[in-house]
Short mmCIF file of C-alpha atoms in Angstrom, two decimals:
data_model
loop_
_atom_site.label_atom_id
_atom_site.label_comp_id
_atom_site.label_asym_id
_atom_site.label_seq_id
_atom_site.Cartn_x
_atom_site.Cartn_y
_atom_site.Cartn_z
CA MET J 1 75.17 219.05 41.84
CA ILE J 2 77.32 217.20 39.32
CA THR J 3 80.74 216.05 40.47
CA ARG J 4 83.19 214.63 37.99
CA LEU J 5 85.91 212.52 39.53
CA LEU J 6 89.01 211.46 37.67
CA HIS J 7 91.33 209.15 39.55
CA GLN J 8 94.06 206.55 39.17
CA VAL J 9 95.37 207.93 35.90
CA GLY J 10 98.67 206.49 34.63
CA ILE J 11 101.04 208.66 32.59
CA GLY J 12 101.44 207.17 29.15
CA VAL J 13 99.70 206.09 25.99
CA LEU J 14 97.17 203.23 25.99
CA LEU J 15 97.93 200.96 23.04
CA VAL J 16 97.63 197.23 22.51
CA MET J 17 100.48 196.97 25.00
CA LEU J 18 101.84 199.42 27.60
CA PHE J 19 105.54 199.66 28.34
CA SER J 20 106.22 202.46 30.80
CA LEU J 21 103.32 202.96 33.18
CA SER J 22 103.97 202.75 36.91
CA LEU J 23 100.43 201.89 38.01
CA SER J 24 98.78 198.62 37.04
CA GLY J 25 95.06 198.25 36.44
CA GLN J 26 93.08 196.01 38.75
CA VAL J 27 93.39 192.39 37.66
CA SER J 28 90.87 189.58 37.29
CA LYS J 29 93.31 186.90 36.17
CA GLY J 30 96.09 184.85 37.75
CA SER J 31 99.37 183.15 36.81
CA ILE J 32 101.35 179.89 37.08
CA SER J 33 105.12 179.76 37.55
CA GLY J 34 107.81 177.22 38.33
CA THR J 35 111.26 175.79 37.57
CA VAL J 36 112.04 172.80 35.37
CA VAL J 37 114.91 170.54 36.58
CA ASP J 38 116.36 167.14 35.65
CA PRO J 39 116.79 164.13 38.00
CA THR J 40 120.04 165.61 39.39
CA GLY J 41 118.40 168.96 40.14
CA ALA J 42 120.11 170.77 37.26
CA VAL J 43 117.94 173.29 35.40
CA VAL J 44 116.36 172.33 32.07
CA PRO J 45 116.14 175.19 29.54
CA GLY J 46 113.92 175.04 26.47
CA ALA J 47 111.21 172.84 27.99
CA GLU J 48 107.74 173.45 26.60
CA ILE J 49 105.12 174.24 29.21
CA ARG J 50 101.50 173.87 28.21
CA ALA J 51 98.62 174.77 30.58
CA VAL J 52 95.24 173.47 29.44
CA SER J 53 92.00 174.75 30.96
CA ALA J 54 89.84 171.97 32.35
CA GLU J 55 86.75 174.08 31.69
CA THR J 56 87.31 175.27 28.11
CA ASN J 57 90.21 173.13 26.82
CA GLN J 58 92.06 176.32 25.87
CA ALA J 59 95.84 175.94 25.91
CA PHE J 60 98.45 178.48 27.05
CA THR J 61 102.09 177.82 26.24
CA THR J 62 105.56 179.10 27.06
CA VAL J 63 109.12 177.72 27.29
CA SER J 64 111.55 177.59 30.18
CA ASP J 65 114.51 179.96 29.93
CA LYS J 66 118.21 179.17 30.40
CA ALA J 67 117.65 179.10 34.17
CA GLY J 68 114.80 176.58 33.78
CA LEU J 69 112.21 179.16 34.89
CA PHE J 70 108.80 179.70 33.35
CA SER J 71 105.76 181.89 33.99
CA LEU J 72 102.31 181.91 32.39
CA GLN J 73 100.69 185.30 33.01
CA LEU J 74 97.10 186.64 32.82
CA LEU J 75 95.43 183.22 32.86
CA PRO J 76 91.64 183.09 33.23
CA VAL J 77 90.49 181.89 36.63
CA GLY J 78 89.89 178.15 36.70
CA THR J 79 91.53 174.73 36.95
CA TYR J 80 94.40 173.65 34.68
CA ARG J 81 96.45 170.64 33.66
CA VAL J 82 100.10 171.62 33.19
CA ASP J 83 102.21 169.49 30.78
CA LEU J 84 105.99 169.82 30.64
CA SER J 85 107.94 168.23 27.77
CA ARG J 86 111.51 168.26 26.42
CA PRO J 87 113.27 165.90 23.99
CA GLY J 88 115.09 163.21 25.96
CA PHE J 89 112.63 163.38 28.87
CA ARG J 90 109.26 161.84 29.60
CA LYS J 91 106.34 164.24 29.50
CA THR J 92 105.31 165.28 33.01
CA SER J 93 101.69 166.26 33.75
CA LEU J 94 100.33 168.02 36.81
CA ASP J 95 96.56 168.05 37.12
CA GLY J 96 94.16 170.12 39.20
CA ILE J 97 96.23 173.32 39.26
CA GLY J 98 93.92 176.09 40.49
CA VAL J 99 94.37 179.64 39.23
CA THR J 100 92.79 182.50 41.18
CA SER J 101 92.51 186.22 40.61
CA GLY J 102 95.60 188.31 41.27
CA VAL J 103 97.61 185.36 42.65
CA ASP J 104 100.66 183.56 41.27
CA ARG J 105 100.39 179.77 41.65
CA SER J 106 104.00 178.66 42.11
CA LEU J 107 104.63 175.00 41.31
CA GLY J 108 108.18 175.10 42.66
CA ALA J 109 110.78 172.83 41.10
CA ILE J 110 109.28 170.22 38.74
CA LYS J 111 111.56 167.27 38.05
CA LEU J 112 111.61 165.70 34.59
CA THR J 113 112.51 162.03 34.20
CA LEU J 114 114.82 160.70 31.49
CA GLY J 115 113.02 158.65 28.89
CA VAL J 116 110.92 158.74 25.74
CA ALA J 117 108.81 161.87 25.23
CA THR J 118 105.76 159.76 24.37
CA ASP J 119 105.68 158.42 27.94
CA THR J 120 103.82 160.50 30.50
CA ILE J 121 104.33 160.75 34.24
CA GLU J 122 101.40 162.03 36.27
CA VAL J 123 102.41 164.13 39.26
CA SER J 124 99.99 165.11 42.00
CA THR J 125 100.44 168.59 43.46
CA ALA J 126 98.92 170.59 46.27
CA ALA J 127 98.81 174.30 47.02
CA PRO J 128 101.97 175.37 48.90
CA LEU J 129 101.55 176.25 52.57
CA VAL J 130 103.52 179.46 52.00
CA ASN J 131 103.38 181.54 48.84
CA SER J 132 107.04 181.94 47.92
CA THR J 133 106.57 184.20 44.89
CA GLU J 134 104.39 186.99 46.33
CA ALA J 135 104.38 189.06 49.51
CA GLN J 136 100.68 189.95 49.41
CA ILE J 137 98.30 187.99 51.63
CA SER J 138 95.54 186.43 49.51
CA THR J 139 92.69 184.06 50.30
CA THR J 140 90.37 182.48 47.74
CA PHE J 141 87.08 180.68 48.30
CA SER J 142 86.20 178.59 45.25
CA SER J 143 82.68 178.03 43.97
CA GLN J 144 82.76 174.51 45.44
CA GLU J 145 83.64 175.90 48.88
CA LEU J 146 80.94 178.58 48.67
CA GLY J 147 78.33 175.86 48.29
CA THR J 148 79.29 174.28 51.62
CA ILE J 149 79.24 177.32 53.92
CA ALA J 150 76.05 178.05 55.84
CA GLY J 151 74.55 181.46 55.12
CA ILE J 152 76.35 181.88 51.79
CA GLN J 153 74.08 179.47 49.91
CA GLU J 154 71.04 181.23 51.42
CA ASN J 155 72.09 184.55 49.80
CA ASN J 156 73.07 186.22 53.09
CA GLY J 157 76.10 187.99 51.63
CA LEU J 158 79.58 186.94 50.50
CA ASP J 159 81.47 189.30 52.81
CA ASN J 160 80.54 186.99 55.69
CA LEU J 161 83.47 184.93 54.38
CA ALA J 162 85.93 187.68 55.32
CA LEU J 163 85.20 187.16 59.01
CA LEU J 164 86.71 183.66 58.76
CA LEU J 165 90.20 185.11 58.13
CA PRO J 166 92.89 186.12 60.64
CA GLY J 167 93.17 189.86 61.22
CA VAL J 168 89.54 190.42 60.14
CA ASN J 169 86.88 191.42 62.67
CA SER J 170 83.41 192.89 62.85
CA PRO J 171 83.77 196.69 62.48
CA ARG J 172 81.35 197.46 65.33
CA ASP J 173 81.18 201.30 65.35
CA GLN J 174 83.84 201.57 62.61
CA GLY J 175 81.70 200.41 59.69
CA PHE J 176 80.36 203.52 57.93
CA SER J 177 79.58 201.72 54.67
CA ASN J 178 77.24 199.50 52.69
CA THR J 179 77.70 195.81 53.38
CA ASN J 180 77.43 192.65 51.29
CA GLY J 181 75.94 190.67 54.16
CA THR J 182 78.17 192.10 56.89
CA GLY J 183 80.71 194.83 57.43
CA PHE J 184 84.27 193.91 58.37
CA SER J 185 87.44 195.59 59.55
CA VAL J 186 90.94 194.53 58.53
CA ASP J 187 93.80 195.20 60.94
CA GLY J 188 91.71 197.73 62.86
CA LEU J 189 90.87 199.93 59.85
CA ARG J 190 87.29 201.02 59.41
CA GLY J 191 84.94 199.19 57.08
CA ARG J 192 84.97 201.79 54.31
CA SER J 193 88.71 201.17 53.83
CA ASN J 194 87.85 197.98 51.91
CA ASP J 195 87.97 198.08 48.11
CA GLN J 196 85.11 196.25 46.36
CA GLN J 197 85.48 194.82 42.84
CA ILE J 198 83.62 192.47 40.50
CA ASP J 199 85.90 190.83 37.92
CA GLY J 200 88.44 193.59 38.64
CA GLN J 201 85.80 196.25 37.92
CA ASN J 202 85.25 199.07 40.41
CA ASN J 203 82.17 198.31 42.55
CA ASN J 204 82.47 200.99 45.25
CA ASP J 205 79.59 203.22 46.29
CA ASN J 206 81.13 206.69 46.13
CA SER J 207 78.79 208.06 48.81
CA VAL J 208 79.00 205.71 51.78
CA ALA J 209 81.60 203.23 50.44
CA GLY J 210 81.05 199.48 50.41
CA PRO J 211 79.68 197.68 47.33
CA GLY J 212 77.42 199.43 44.84
CA VAL J 213 75.98 196.24 43.31
CA PHE J 214 75.36 193.54 45.90
CA LEU J 215 76.49 190.30 44.26
CA SER J 216 75.70 187.66 46.88
CA ASN J 217 74.36 184.66 44.95
CA GLN J 218 77.03 181.96 45.06
CA GLU J 219 75.54 180.31 41.96
CA PHE J 220 76.80 183.32 39.95
CA VAL J 221 80.29 183.29 41.48
CA GLU J 222 83.39 181.36 40.42
CA SER J 223 85.46 182.56 43.38
CA TYR J 224 85.56 185.09 46.19
CA ASP J 225 89.06 186.54 46.45
CA ILE J 226 90.23 188.81 49.27
CA LYS J 227 93.64 190.37 49.82
CA THR J 228 94.29 191.62 53.34
CA GLY J 229 97.86 192.90 53.32
CA ASN J 230 101.13 193.69 51.49
CA PHE J 231 99.24 194.66 48.33
CA GLY J 232 100.87 194.59 44.92
CA PRO J 233 101.12 197.88 42.99
CA GLU J 234 97.87 197.16 41.11
CA TYR J 235 95.96 197.41 44.41
CA GLY J 236 96.70 200.97 45.44
CA ARG J 237 93.20 202.33 46.03
CA ASN J 238 92.42 201.24 49.59
CA SER J 239 94.36 200.32 52.70
CA GLY J 240 92.03 197.79 54.38
CA SER J 241 91.48 194.93 51.94
CA VAL J 242 90.68 194.22 48.30
CA VAL J 243 87.61 192.07 47.64
CA ASN J 244 87.32 190.77 44.08
CA ILE J 245 84.31 188.62 43.18
CA ILE J 246 84.95 186.60 40.02
CA THR J 247 81.77 185.68 38.15
CA LYS J 248 81.16 182.36 36.42
CA GLN J 249 81.67 181.77 32.71
CA GLY J 250 80.54 179.04 30.41
CA THR J 251 82.55 175.84 29.92
CA ASN J 252 82.57 172.82 27.61
CA THR J 253 80.14 171.12 29.98
CA PHE J 254 76.57 172.27 30.43
CA HIS J 255 76.06 173.10 34.07
CA GLY J 256 73.34 174.86 35.99
CA ALA J 257 71.39 175.16 39.20
CA LEU J 258 67.80 175.51 40.33
CA VAL J 259 67.70 176.47 44.01
CA ALA J 260 65.04 177.80 46.38
CA THR J 261 65.02 178.51 50.12
CA GLU J 262 62.30 179.85 52.40
CA GLY J 263 61.99 181.17 55.96
CA ASN J 264 58.70 181.94 57.70
CA SER J 265 57.62 183.83 60.83
CA ALA J 266 55.73 180.76 61.98
CA LEU J 267 59.12 179.33 62.96
CA ASN J 268 60.15 182.37 65.05
CA ALA J 269 59.35 183.50 68.61
CA LEU J 270 58.29 186.87 70.04
CA SER J 271 61.03 189.02 71.53
CA SER J 272 60.77 190.48 75.04
CA THR J 273 60.31 193.97 73.56
CA GLN J 274 57.44 192.81 71.38
CA LYS J 275 55.75 191.14 74.34
CA ARG J 276 56.28 193.87 76.95
CA PHE J 277 56.20 197.14 75.04
CA GLU J 278 54.40 196.45 71.77
CA GLY J 279 51.68 194.24 73.26
CA LEU J 280 51.97 191.62 70.52
CA THR J 281 50.62 188.12 71.10
CA LYS J 282 52.04 186.73 67.85
CA LEU J 283 54.51 187.88 65.24
CA PRO J 284 53.31 189.82 62.20
CA ARG J 285 53.46 187.45 59.26
CA SER J 286 56.75 187.40 57.35
CA ASN J 287 58.11 185.14 54.62
CA ASN J 288 61.60 185.19 53.10
CA GLU J 289 61.86 183.46 49.71
CA PHE J 290 65.06 183.19 47.66
CA SER J 291 65.25 181.34 44.36
CA THR J 292 67.74 181.19 41.53
CA LEU J 293 68.13 179.67 38.09
CA ALA J 294 71.52 179.50 36.37
CA LEU J 295 72.78 177.77 33.23
CA GLY J 296 76.08 177.76 31.36
CA GLY J 297 77.70 175.76 28.59
CA PRO J 298 79.26 175.77 25.12
CA ILE J 299 77.89 177.57 22.09
CA VAL J 300 80.77 176.24 20.00
CA LYS J 301 82.79 173.61 21.85
CA ASN J 302 86.33 174.71 22.80
CA LYS J 303 85.67 178.18 21.35
CA LEU J 304 82.52 180.04 22.37
CA PHE J 305 80.71 179.82 25.73
CA PHE J 306 77.82 181.36 27.63
CA PHE J 307 76.56 181.68 31.19
CA ALA J 308 73.27 183.24 32.31
CA GLY J 309 71.37 183.45 35.56
CA PHE J 310 68.40 184.98 37.34
CA ASP J 311 67.48 185.20 41.00
CA ASP J 312 64.94 186.89 43.21
CA GLN J 313 64.63 187.53 46.91
CA ILE J 314 61.15 188.41 48.10
CA ILE J 315 60.67 189.18 51.78
CA SER J 316 57.00 189.59 52.62
CA GLN J 317 56.71 191.10 56.08
CA LYS J 318 54.98 193.74 58.16
CA ALA J 319 56.50 196.20 60.59
CA THR J 320 54.80 197.63 63.67
CA TYR J 321 55.80 201.22 64.47
CA THR J 322 54.93 202.26 68.00
CA SER J 323 55.60 205.30 70.15
CA GLY J 324 54.81 205.91 73.80
CA LEU J 325 55.07 209.67 73.25
CA LEU J 326 51.69 211.34 73.43
CA THR J 327 49.65 212.72 70.56
CA PRO J 328 46.00 213.84 70.46
CA THR J 329 43.71 210.92 69.61
CA PRO J 330 41.01 211.41 66.95
CA THR J 331 38.70 212.42 69.81
CA GLY J 332 41.42 214.72 71.15
CA LEU J 333 41.83 216.40 67.77
CA THR J 334 38.09 217.21 67.75
CA GLN J 335 38.43 218.59 71.28
CA LEU J 336 41.42 220.73 70.27
CA ALA J 337 39.56 222.16 67.27
CA GLY J 338 36.73 223.10 69.63
CA CYS J 339 39.10 224.78 72.06
CA TYR J 340 41.01 226.68 69.36
CA PRO J 341 38.64 227.35 66.46
CA GLY J 342 40.41 228.59 63.34
CA SER J 343 43.89 227.76 64.70
CA ASP J 344 46.51 227.15 62.01
CA THR J 345 48.48 225.03 64.46
CA VAL J 346 45.55 222.72 65.14
CA SER J 347 44.77 222.63 61.40
CA ALA J 348 48.37 221.56 60.67
CA LEU J 349 48.12 218.80 63.27
CA GLN J 350 44.86 217.61 61.72
CA ASN J 351 46.25 217.66 58.15
CA TYR J 352 49.83 216.44 58.74
CA GLY J 353 49.87 214.89 62.21
CA PRO J 354 49.99 211.18 63.07
CA TYR J 355 46.27 210.49 62.54
CA SER J 356 46.13 212.36 59.22
CA ILE J 357 48.08 209.48 57.64
CA LYS J 358 45.85 206.41 57.45
CA LEU J 359 48.65 204.04 56.41
CA GLY J 360 48.79 201.06 58.76
CA ASN J 361 45.48 201.86 60.51
CA PRO J 362 46.86 204.02 63.36
CA GLN J 363 45.40 203.18 66.77
CA PRO J 364 45.76 204.65 70.29
CA LEU J 365 48.22 202.74 72.42
CA GLY J 366 47.15 201.84 75.97
CA THR J 367 44.95 203.94 78.24
CA ALA J 368 44.11 207.49 77.17
CA VAL J 369 45.40 210.48 79.14
CA LYS J 370 43.26 213.62 79.44
CA ASN J 371 45.11 216.91 79.80
CA ASN J 372 43.50 220.15 80.88
CA LEU J 373 45.16 222.86 78.85
CA SER J 374 45.89 225.94 80.92
CA GLY J 375 44.74 229.25 79.51
CA ALA J 376 42.25 227.63 77.14
CA THR J 377 38.52 227.62 77.52
CA ASN J 378 35.86 225.54 75.88
CA PRO J 379 32.25 226.63 76.13
CA ASN J 380 31.24 223.01 75.64
CA GLN J 381 32.88 221.99 78.92
CA GLU J 382 30.80 222.55 82.07
CA ASP J 383 33.81 223.83 84.01
CA GLY J 384 35.00 225.99 81.12
CA THR J 385 38.35 224.18 80.77
CA CYS J 386 39.65 222.50 77.65
CA GLY J 387 40.17 218.79 78.22
CA VAL J 388 42.04 216.99 75.42
CA GLU J 389 42.50 213.22 75.11
CA TYR J 390 46.09 212.07 74.40
CA ASN J 391 47.67 208.67 73.93
CA GLY J 392 50.59 206.81 72.40
CA ILE J 393 50.13 205.44 68.91
CA THR J 394 50.79 202.25 66.97
CA ARG J 395 50.40 201.18 63.33
CA THR J 396 51.38 198.10 61.32
CA VAL J 397 52.55 198.58 57.73
CA ASP J 398 53.84 196.50 54.84
CA ASN J 399 57.64 196.43 55.04
CA SER J 400 58.35 194.06 52.12
CA TYR J 401 61.61 193.81 50.20
CA HIS J 402 61.91 192.72 46.56
CA GLU J 403 65.19 192.14 44.71
CA TYR J 404 65.79 190.78 41.20
CA ASP J 405 69.21 190.02 39.71
CA TYR J 406 70.23 189.09 36.17
CA ILE J 407 73.64 188.04 34.84
CA GLY J 408 74.85 187.20 31.35
CA ASN J 409 78.34 186.26 30.17
CA VAL J 410 79.72 185.38 26.74
CA SER J 411 83.37 184.38 26.23
CA TYR J 412 85.56 183.38 23.32
CA ALA J 413 88.74 181.30 23.66
CA GLY J 414 91.14 181.45 20.71
CA ASN J 415 94.71 180.32 20.14
CA ARG J 416 96.17 183.70 21.04
CA ASP J 417 93.13 185.68 22.14
CA ASN J 418 90.52 185.60 24.88
CA VAL J 419 87.50 187.88 24.59
CA ASN J 420 84.65 188.11 27.08
CA ALA J 421 81.69 190.32 27.96
CA ARG J 422 79.64 190.25 31.17
CA TYR J 423 76.52 192.18 32.17
CA LEU J 424 74.95 192.41 35.63
CA TYR J 425 71.60 194.06 36.36
CA GLN J 426 70.08 194.47 39.81
CA THR J 427 66.87 196.14 40.95
CA SER J 428 65.51 196.24 44.50
CA ASN J 429 63.03 198.08 46.69
CA GLN J 430 62.16 198.04 50.37
CA VAL J 431 58.93 199.80 51.24
CA ASN J 432 57.76 201.76 54.28
CA ASN J 433 60.99 202.09 56.23
CA SER J 434 60.60 204.15 59.37
CA ASP J 435 61.42 207.83 59.04
CA ASN J 436 59.05 208.75 61.86
CA GLY J 437 57.04 205.56 61.47
CA ALA J 438 54.73 205.87 64.46
CA ALA J 439 53.63 209.27 63.14
CA GLY J 440 53.07 207.74 59.69
CA TYR J 441 56.14 209.13 57.95
CA VAL J 442 57.82 206.28 56.04
CA PHE J 443 60.01 206.06 52.94
CA ASN J 444 60.90 203.52 50.26
CA VAL J 445 64.41 202.61 49.07
CA PRO J 446 64.26 201.79 45.34
CA ALA J 447 67.69 201.04 43.83
CA LYS J 448 69.11 199.97 40.47
CA GLY J 449 72.58 198.78 39.57
CA ARG J 450 74.22 197.87 36.27
CA ALA J 451 77.73 196.58 35.62
CA LEU J 452 79.07 195.91 32.11
CA ALA J 453 82.59 194.54 31.70
CA THR J 454 84.38 193.65 28.47
CA GLY J 455 87.91 192.29 28.11
CA TRP J 456 90.41 191.24 25.46
CA THR J 457 93.56 189.28 26.33
CA HIS J 458 96.16 188.92 23.56
CA LYS J 459 99.27 186.72 23.62
CA ILE J 460 102.04 188.71 21.95
CA SER J 461 104.79 186.11 22.41
CA ASP J 462 105.73 183.19 24.67
CA HIS J 463 106.87 185.72 27.26
CA MET J 464 104.61 188.71 26.67
CA ILE J 465 100.84 189.14 27.06
CA ASN J 466 98.43 192.06 27.29
CA GLU J 467 94.88 192.50 28.61
CA ALA J 468 92.67 195.48 27.74
CA ARG J 469 89.27 196.11 29.34
CA PHE J 470 86.39 198.56 29.23
CA ASN J 471 83.88 198.76 32.06
CA TYR J 472 80.65 200.65 32.62
CA GLY J 473 78.83 200.90 35.92
CA TYR J 474 75.63 202.62 37.01
CA LEU J 475 74.03 202.93 40.43
CA SER J 476 70.91 204.84 41.52
CA VAL J 477 69.47 204.89 45.03
CA ASP J 478 66.49 206.86 46.32
CA PHE J 479 65.34 207.34 49.89
CA GLY J 480 61.83 208.59 49.26
CA GLY J 481 58.37 207.57 48.20
CA GLY J 482 55.90 205.99 50.58
CA THR J 483 54.32 208.83 52.56
CA GLU J 484 57.46 210.89 51.89
CA PRO J 485 57.93 212.36 48.39
CA PRO J 486 60.72 210.93 46.17
CA SER J 487 64.01 212.84 46.20
CA SER J 488 63.13 214.52 42.89
CA GLN J 489 60.33 216.30 44.76
CA VAL J 490 62.28 217.19 47.90
CA GLY J 491 60.79 220.71 47.84
CA THR J 492 57.36 219.32 48.67
CA ALA J 493 58.50 217.43 51.79
CA ILE J 494 56.90 218.30 55.14
CA GLY J 495 59.22 219.96 57.65
CA GLN J 496 60.05 218.17 60.88
CA ILE J 497 57.87 219.42 63.76
CA ILE J 498 59.19 218.96 67.30
CA PHE J 499 57.20 220.08 70.34
CA ARG J 500 58.78 221.87 73.24
CA ASP J 501 57.17 219.40 75.61
CA PRO J 502 59.39 216.25 75.38
CA THR J 503 56.43 213.97 76.19
CA LEU J 504 54.68 214.89 72.91
CA LEU J 505 55.17 213.04 69.59
CA GLY J 506 56.34 215.26 66.74
CA TYR J 507 55.48 214.73 63.09
CA GLY J 508 57.02 215.22 59.67
CA GLY J 509 60.05 213.41 58.27
CA ALA J 510 63.71 213.42 59.20
CA THR J 511 65.71 216.48 58.16
CA ASN J 512 67.97 214.43 55.86
CA LEU J 513 65.11 212.84 53.88
CA PRO J 514 64.12 212.47 51.14
CA GLN J 515 67.46 212.14 49.35
CA GLY J 516 68.88 210.25 46.36
CA ARG J 517 71.89 209.84 44.12
CA SER J 518 73.06 208.26 40.88
CA VAL J 519 76.63 207.30 39.99
CA THR J 520 77.87 206.54 36.48
CA THR J 521 81.40 205.16 36.10
CA TYR J 522 83.44 204.55 32.96
CA GLN J 523 86.71 202.62 33.20
CA ILE J 524 89.48 201.87 30.74
CA GLN J 525 92.02 199.37 32.05
CA ASP J 526 95.09 197.70 30.63
CA ASN J 527 97.57 195.17 32.02
CA TRP J 528 100.84 194.26 30.26
CA SER J 529 103.12 191.49 31.48
CA TYR J 530 106.56 190.30 30.36
CA ALA J 531 108.01 187.24 32.11
CA LYS J 532 111.61 186.15 31.55
CA GLY J 533 113.81 184.22 33.92
CA ARG J 534 113.40 185.21 37.53
CA HIS J 535 111.89 188.53 36.53
CA THR J 536 108.34 189.51 35.67
CA LEU J 537 107.79 193.05 34.43
CA LYS J 538 104.29 194.45 34.80
CA ALA J 539 102.76 197.73 33.75
CA GLY J 540 99.21 198.95 33.51
CA VAL J 541 96.72 201.76 33.69
CA ASN J 542 93.31 202.30 35.22
CA TYR J 543 91.45 205.39 34.01
CA SER J 544 88.11 206.13 35.67
CA ASP J 545 85.57 208.85 34.89
CA GLN J 546 82.90 209.01 37.58
CA GLN J 547 79.85 211.26 37.35
CA SER J 548 77.60 211.59 40.38
CA THR J 549 74.28 213.42 40.70
CA ASN J 550 73.07 213.96 44.27
#
């Protein structure tokens, strides 16, 4: 079944700039604003404001208006030095100004000092305790902070960060979605009410919600931004929160990372269940290895930059699937065939039952039970009855997980233009998940994800700027393979067999497996901004065409 979904369509014409659209596209950039005043507190019009990126040395300029106000819109995420100059005043510089996605960094009132313009006054500044220019509640974790939080640097999922915020809790039974490490609930709303983005690009699984591509490697991430309330008009899709993961780009400095972590079952202890009910004396061997290589830097200094990375997570482990429900042992199957020669039911049990599948070396569990079947006779038995040996069953199978991620980013910084392109590719597979594992019915979960994002930001004037973007996303997930067929061969799957006697182990797979889906998404986005005085006018569009095969 093919479903075509068109959503979030603005009314208007998409040109280099958009003037009259009521819905903004999702943003991946931020802004800086403030007021220029003299020593007496009077406003200073006509001051030149110049924000210089510490990473790429690219400069963004504007001038203060007659009320002394200025605003620099659609700035790439990063750290800036802001210089303010005006004839008759000393140049004032503020260093270390952080810009984050979808947030206005207000500098408040900046006081110029009378003097010669060639003199410079350095002013230290800190982030305000209260954001006075926006109502929305935003929190940003920078790449430096990500590297100091336990669990994040071990690739356990970036959404664990959300649980550190007020109003955010574990969803418990209100999750209902994929998770990037953990599910979370904002203000009591269920987990699938959270909107997931990468660089402002849609990253929502249209089937179960949550992220489609699981970007969890902090070495690939410039910042993790989450908005949890009072959303601006560009964030109209979901009611819970907006998570926007901003990926790294190249800078004027070569930078990289080579990281590896490992966990092993030799360091773990047996659980009570494994001791009491599974009869294990030591854990099945498991090993969790995560490694990453990342490198970024200049191709042409101050102009052209690159960033690239690769990581893998390989979990080598075994899973023991055990059931105390009874099934005929290999000896019991021979006894049944003798009692019911030519029986289609017995033949089905021999061909499709728990011992027909040799995966994991199935073995009887505990002491055998012999049942005398009423109404059946066996000439081989002295008393004429049919005695059949039953038992529980256990098997140990490979349950490994392999994931490989690739990222590439190229960006250009010009005098009036910024152009960038980013590509993410992810492939993963977990084998032999339990469908009816004790009976030998297991399935694999192979998945692939791709995310291409391109953007062009053009400065039209000191007060007007426009950003246009094109995004492509692809996701495919299959729940099949192993001893189950892949979803493309669902017609060959074995039906689920359940016995009337509740003490007997059924066979065959679950009724909802195998299954699979693919989702292809095309996005065209545009953001236009005009800042003058105390007013900032914004308009934008986000057009999405989503095609899903299930």
